CSV table of C-alpha atoms in Angstrom, one decimal:
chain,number,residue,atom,x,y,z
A,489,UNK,CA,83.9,139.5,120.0
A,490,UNK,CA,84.7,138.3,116.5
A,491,UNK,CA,88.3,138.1,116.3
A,492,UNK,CA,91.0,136.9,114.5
A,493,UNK,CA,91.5,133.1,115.5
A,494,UNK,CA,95.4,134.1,116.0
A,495,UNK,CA,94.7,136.7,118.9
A,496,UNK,CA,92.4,134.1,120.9
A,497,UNK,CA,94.7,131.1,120.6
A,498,UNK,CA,98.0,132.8,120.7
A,499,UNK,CA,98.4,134.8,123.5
A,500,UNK,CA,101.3,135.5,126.2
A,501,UNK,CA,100.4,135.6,129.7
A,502,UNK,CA,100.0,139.4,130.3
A,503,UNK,CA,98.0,141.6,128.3
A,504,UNK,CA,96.8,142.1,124.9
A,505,UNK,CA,95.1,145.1,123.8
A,506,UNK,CA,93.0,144.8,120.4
A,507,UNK,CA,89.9,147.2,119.3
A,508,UNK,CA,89.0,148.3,122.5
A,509,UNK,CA,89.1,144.9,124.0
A,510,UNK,CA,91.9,143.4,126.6
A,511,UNK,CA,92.5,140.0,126.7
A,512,UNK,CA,94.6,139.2,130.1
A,513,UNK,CA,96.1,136.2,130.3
A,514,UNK,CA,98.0,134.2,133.6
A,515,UNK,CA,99.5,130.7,133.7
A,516,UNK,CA,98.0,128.8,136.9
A,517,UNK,CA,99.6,125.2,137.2
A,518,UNK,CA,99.1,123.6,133.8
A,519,UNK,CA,96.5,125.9,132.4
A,520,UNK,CA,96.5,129.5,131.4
A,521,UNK,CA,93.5,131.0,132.8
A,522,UNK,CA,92.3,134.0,130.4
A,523,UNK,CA,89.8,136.5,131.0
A,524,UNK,CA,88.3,139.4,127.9
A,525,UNK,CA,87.0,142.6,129.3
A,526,UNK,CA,86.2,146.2,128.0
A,527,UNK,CA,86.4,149.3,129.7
A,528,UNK,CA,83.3,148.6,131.6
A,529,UNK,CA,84.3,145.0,133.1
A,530,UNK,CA,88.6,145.9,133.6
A,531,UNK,CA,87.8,146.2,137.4
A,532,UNK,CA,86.8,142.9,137.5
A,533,UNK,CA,89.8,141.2,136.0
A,534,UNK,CA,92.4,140.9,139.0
A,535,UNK,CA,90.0,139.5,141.3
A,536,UNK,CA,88.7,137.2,138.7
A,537,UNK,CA,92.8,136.1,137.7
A,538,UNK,CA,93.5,135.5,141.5
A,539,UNK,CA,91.1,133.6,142.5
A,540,UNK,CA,92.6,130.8,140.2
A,541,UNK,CA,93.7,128.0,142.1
A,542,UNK,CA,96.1,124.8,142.0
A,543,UNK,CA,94.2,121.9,143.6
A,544,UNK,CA,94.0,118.1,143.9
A,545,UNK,CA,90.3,117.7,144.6
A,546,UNK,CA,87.6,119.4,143.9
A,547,UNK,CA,84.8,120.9,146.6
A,548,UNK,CA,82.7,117.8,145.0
A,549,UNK,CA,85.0,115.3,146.0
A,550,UNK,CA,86.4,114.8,142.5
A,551,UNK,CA,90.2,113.8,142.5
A,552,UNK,CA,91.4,115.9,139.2
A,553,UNK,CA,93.7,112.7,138.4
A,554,UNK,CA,92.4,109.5,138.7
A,555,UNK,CA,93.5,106.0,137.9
A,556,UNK,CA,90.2,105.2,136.1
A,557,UNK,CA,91.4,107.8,133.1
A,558,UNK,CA,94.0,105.5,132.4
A,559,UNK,CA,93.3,103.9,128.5
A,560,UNK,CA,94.0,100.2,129.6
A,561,UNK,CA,90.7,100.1,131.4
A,562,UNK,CA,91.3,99.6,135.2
A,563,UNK,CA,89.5,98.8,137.7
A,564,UNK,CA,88.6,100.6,140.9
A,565,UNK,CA,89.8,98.6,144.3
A,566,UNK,CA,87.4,96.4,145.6
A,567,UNK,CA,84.5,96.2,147.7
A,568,UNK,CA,81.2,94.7,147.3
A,569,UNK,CA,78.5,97.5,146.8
A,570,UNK,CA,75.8,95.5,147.8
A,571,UNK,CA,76.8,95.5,151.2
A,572,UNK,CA,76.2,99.3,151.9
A,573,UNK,CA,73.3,100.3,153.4
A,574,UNK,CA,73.2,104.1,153.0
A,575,UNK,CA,75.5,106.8,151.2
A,576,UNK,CA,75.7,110.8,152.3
A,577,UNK,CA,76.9,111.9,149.0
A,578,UNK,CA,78.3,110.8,146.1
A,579,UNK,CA,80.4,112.8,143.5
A,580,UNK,CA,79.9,112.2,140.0
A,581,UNK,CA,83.7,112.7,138.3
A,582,UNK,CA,83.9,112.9,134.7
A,583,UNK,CA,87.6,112.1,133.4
A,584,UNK,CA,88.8,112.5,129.9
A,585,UNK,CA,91.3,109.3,129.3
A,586,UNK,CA,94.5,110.6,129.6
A,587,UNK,CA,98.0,109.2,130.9
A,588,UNK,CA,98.0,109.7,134.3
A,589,UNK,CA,100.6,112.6,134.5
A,590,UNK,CA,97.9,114.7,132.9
A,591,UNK,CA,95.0,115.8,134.8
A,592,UNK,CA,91.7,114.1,133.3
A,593,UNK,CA,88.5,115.8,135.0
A,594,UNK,CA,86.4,118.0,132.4
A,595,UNK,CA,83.3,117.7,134.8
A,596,UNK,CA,81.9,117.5,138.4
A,597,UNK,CA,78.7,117.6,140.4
A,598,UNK,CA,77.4,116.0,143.9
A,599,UNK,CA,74.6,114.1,144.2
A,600,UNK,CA,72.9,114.3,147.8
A,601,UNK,CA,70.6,113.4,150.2
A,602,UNK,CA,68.0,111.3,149.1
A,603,UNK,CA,68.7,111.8,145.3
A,604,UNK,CA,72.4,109.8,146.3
A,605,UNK,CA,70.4,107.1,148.0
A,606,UNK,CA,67.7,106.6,145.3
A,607,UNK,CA,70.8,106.4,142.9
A,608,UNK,CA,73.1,103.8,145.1
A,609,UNK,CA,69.7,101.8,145.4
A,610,UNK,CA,69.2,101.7,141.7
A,611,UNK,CA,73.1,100.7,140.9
A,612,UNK,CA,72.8,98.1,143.6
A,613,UNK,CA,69.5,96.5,141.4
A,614,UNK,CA,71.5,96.6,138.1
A,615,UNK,CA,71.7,93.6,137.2
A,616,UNK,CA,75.4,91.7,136.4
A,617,UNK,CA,76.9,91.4,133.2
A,618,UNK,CA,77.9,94.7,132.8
A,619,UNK,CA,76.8,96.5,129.4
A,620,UNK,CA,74.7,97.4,127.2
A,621,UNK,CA,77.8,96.6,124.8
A,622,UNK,CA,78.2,96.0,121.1
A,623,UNK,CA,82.1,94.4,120.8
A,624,UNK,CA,82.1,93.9,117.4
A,625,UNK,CA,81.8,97.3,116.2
A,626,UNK,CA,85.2,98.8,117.8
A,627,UNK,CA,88.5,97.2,118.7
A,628,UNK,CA,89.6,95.4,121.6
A,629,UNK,CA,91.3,97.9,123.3
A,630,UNK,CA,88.7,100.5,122.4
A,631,UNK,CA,87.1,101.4,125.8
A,632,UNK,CA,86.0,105.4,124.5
A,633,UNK,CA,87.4,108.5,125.3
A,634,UNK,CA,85.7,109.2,128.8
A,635,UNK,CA,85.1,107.6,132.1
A,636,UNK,CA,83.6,108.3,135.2
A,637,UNK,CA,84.0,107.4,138.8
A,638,UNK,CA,81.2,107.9,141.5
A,639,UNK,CA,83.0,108.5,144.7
A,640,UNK,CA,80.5,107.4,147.3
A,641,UNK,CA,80.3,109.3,150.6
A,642,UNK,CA,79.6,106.4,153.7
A,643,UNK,CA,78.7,107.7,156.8
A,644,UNK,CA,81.6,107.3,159.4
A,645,UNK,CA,83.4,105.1,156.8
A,646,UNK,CA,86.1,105.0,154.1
A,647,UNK,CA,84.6,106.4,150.8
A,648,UNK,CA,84.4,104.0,147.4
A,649,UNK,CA,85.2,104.0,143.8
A,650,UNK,CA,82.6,103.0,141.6
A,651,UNK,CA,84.0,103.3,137.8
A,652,UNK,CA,81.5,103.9,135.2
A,653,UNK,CA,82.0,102.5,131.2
A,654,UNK,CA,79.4,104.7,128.9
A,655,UNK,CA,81.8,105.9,125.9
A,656,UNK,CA,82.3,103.1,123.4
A,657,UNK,CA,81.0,99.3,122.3
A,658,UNK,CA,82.6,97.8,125.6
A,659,UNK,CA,83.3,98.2,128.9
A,660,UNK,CA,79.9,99.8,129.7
A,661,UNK,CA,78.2,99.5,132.9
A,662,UNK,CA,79.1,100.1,136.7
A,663,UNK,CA,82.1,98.5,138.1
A,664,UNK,CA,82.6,98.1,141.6
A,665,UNK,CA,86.2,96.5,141.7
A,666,UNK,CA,84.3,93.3,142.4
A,667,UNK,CA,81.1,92.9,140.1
A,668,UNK,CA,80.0,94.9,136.7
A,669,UNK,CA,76.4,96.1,136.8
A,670,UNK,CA,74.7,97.2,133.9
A,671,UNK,CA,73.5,100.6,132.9
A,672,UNK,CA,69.7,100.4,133.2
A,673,UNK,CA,67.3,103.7,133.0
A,674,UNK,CA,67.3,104.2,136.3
A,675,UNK,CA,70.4,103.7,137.5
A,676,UNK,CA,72.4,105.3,134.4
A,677,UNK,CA,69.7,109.0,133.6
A,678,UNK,CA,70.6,110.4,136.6
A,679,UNK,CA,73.8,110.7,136.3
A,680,UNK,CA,73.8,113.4,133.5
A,681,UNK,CA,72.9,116.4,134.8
A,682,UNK,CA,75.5,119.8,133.6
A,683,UNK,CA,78.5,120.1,133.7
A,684,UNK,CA,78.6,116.4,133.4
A,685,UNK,CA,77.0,115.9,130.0
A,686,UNK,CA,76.7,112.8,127.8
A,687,UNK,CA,78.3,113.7,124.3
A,688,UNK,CA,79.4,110.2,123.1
A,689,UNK,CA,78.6,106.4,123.2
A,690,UNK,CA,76.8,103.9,121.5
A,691,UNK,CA,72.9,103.9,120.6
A,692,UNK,CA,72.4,101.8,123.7
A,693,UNK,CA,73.7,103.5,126.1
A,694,UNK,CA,72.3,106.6,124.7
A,695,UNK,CA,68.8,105.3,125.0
A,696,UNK,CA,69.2,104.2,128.4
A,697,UNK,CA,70.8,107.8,129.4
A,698,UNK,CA,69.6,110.7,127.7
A,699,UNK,CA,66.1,112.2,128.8
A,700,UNK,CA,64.6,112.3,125.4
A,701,UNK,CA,65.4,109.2,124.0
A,702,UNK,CA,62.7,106.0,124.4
A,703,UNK,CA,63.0,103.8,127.1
């Protein structure tokens, strides 16, 4: 539908009516949820609307706030990642930074199975040092707009917080509370799969994470 910019962005919750389509709108928690139907599709909008729900995590395992959006660059508690053997699952969380009375997630997915122990084996053989950075080209307190946290599933044991930096010159690479690895190929492609998507970050990091970029 090609509408005027006004009649998307501007609504009420309730209904709007405009050349024979019917945009209904509902606040849930902080968002407004809005579904546009025609004639052929109105059936479908209640259901749709009430199946909207308030949560605090997702079915990933994705918290929707989290202390790693914060802009001051935390880090996640401690524990030493080389020490775990095996993982059942492990959520990949994509937070926008934000302050942290503002819910940050834009993205999540689960990693599983064998696929989440290939990719806790190939964090664990990043080497230290964090990275790839480039600190001269942005400012010191310039750690991007977006973070991510892998939540790692341990059989029979506490999950744990793995931050990941990919967004800007510094900060980059896989921080465990106790030691920063470094995004390498392995370790760093197969994190992007959709919704999480890689839209921003430095050349580096790009050519380490993005399929069709060189090695």
């Amino acid at each position: 539908m090609d509408a005027d910019s006004d009649f998307v962005s501007q609504v009420p919750d309730g209904e709007t009516t405009h050349e024979g389509w019917t945009l209904t709108a509902r606040t849930v928690g902080a968002a407004q949820v809005r579904v546009l139907s025609d004639a052929s599709t109105a059936g479908l909008v209640r259901p749709m609307l009430d199946s909207a729900r308030v949560v605090d995590t997702t079915p990933e395992g994705c918290d929707v706030r989290s202390p790693a959006q914060a802009t001051d660059h935390p880090r996640p508690p401690a524990f030493d990642l080389s020490e775990l053997a095996t993982v059942d699952r492990i959520a990949v969380c994509q937070y926008s930074r934000l302050p942290l009375d503002r819910a940050g997630l834009v993205a999540a997915r689960s990693v599983d199975g064998a696929a989440a122990q290939s990719l806790l084996e190939a964090i664990q053989q990043a080497p230290a040092g964090g990275g790839p950075d480039t600190p001269a080209n942005c400012a010191e307190d310039d750690f991007g707009d977006e973070v991510m946290v892998l939540r790692l599933a341990v059989p029979d044991a506490e999950s744990h917080d793995v931050y990941v930096g990919y967004s800007t010159c510094r900060g980059n690479g896989f921080d465990d509370g106790t030691t920063v690895r470094k995004l390498t190929r392995d370790s760093c492609l197969p994190l992007w799969e959709e919704p999480v998507v890689l839209t921003g970050g430095q050349f580096g990091v790009f050519q380490l994470c993005r399929e069709n970029m060189d090695k």
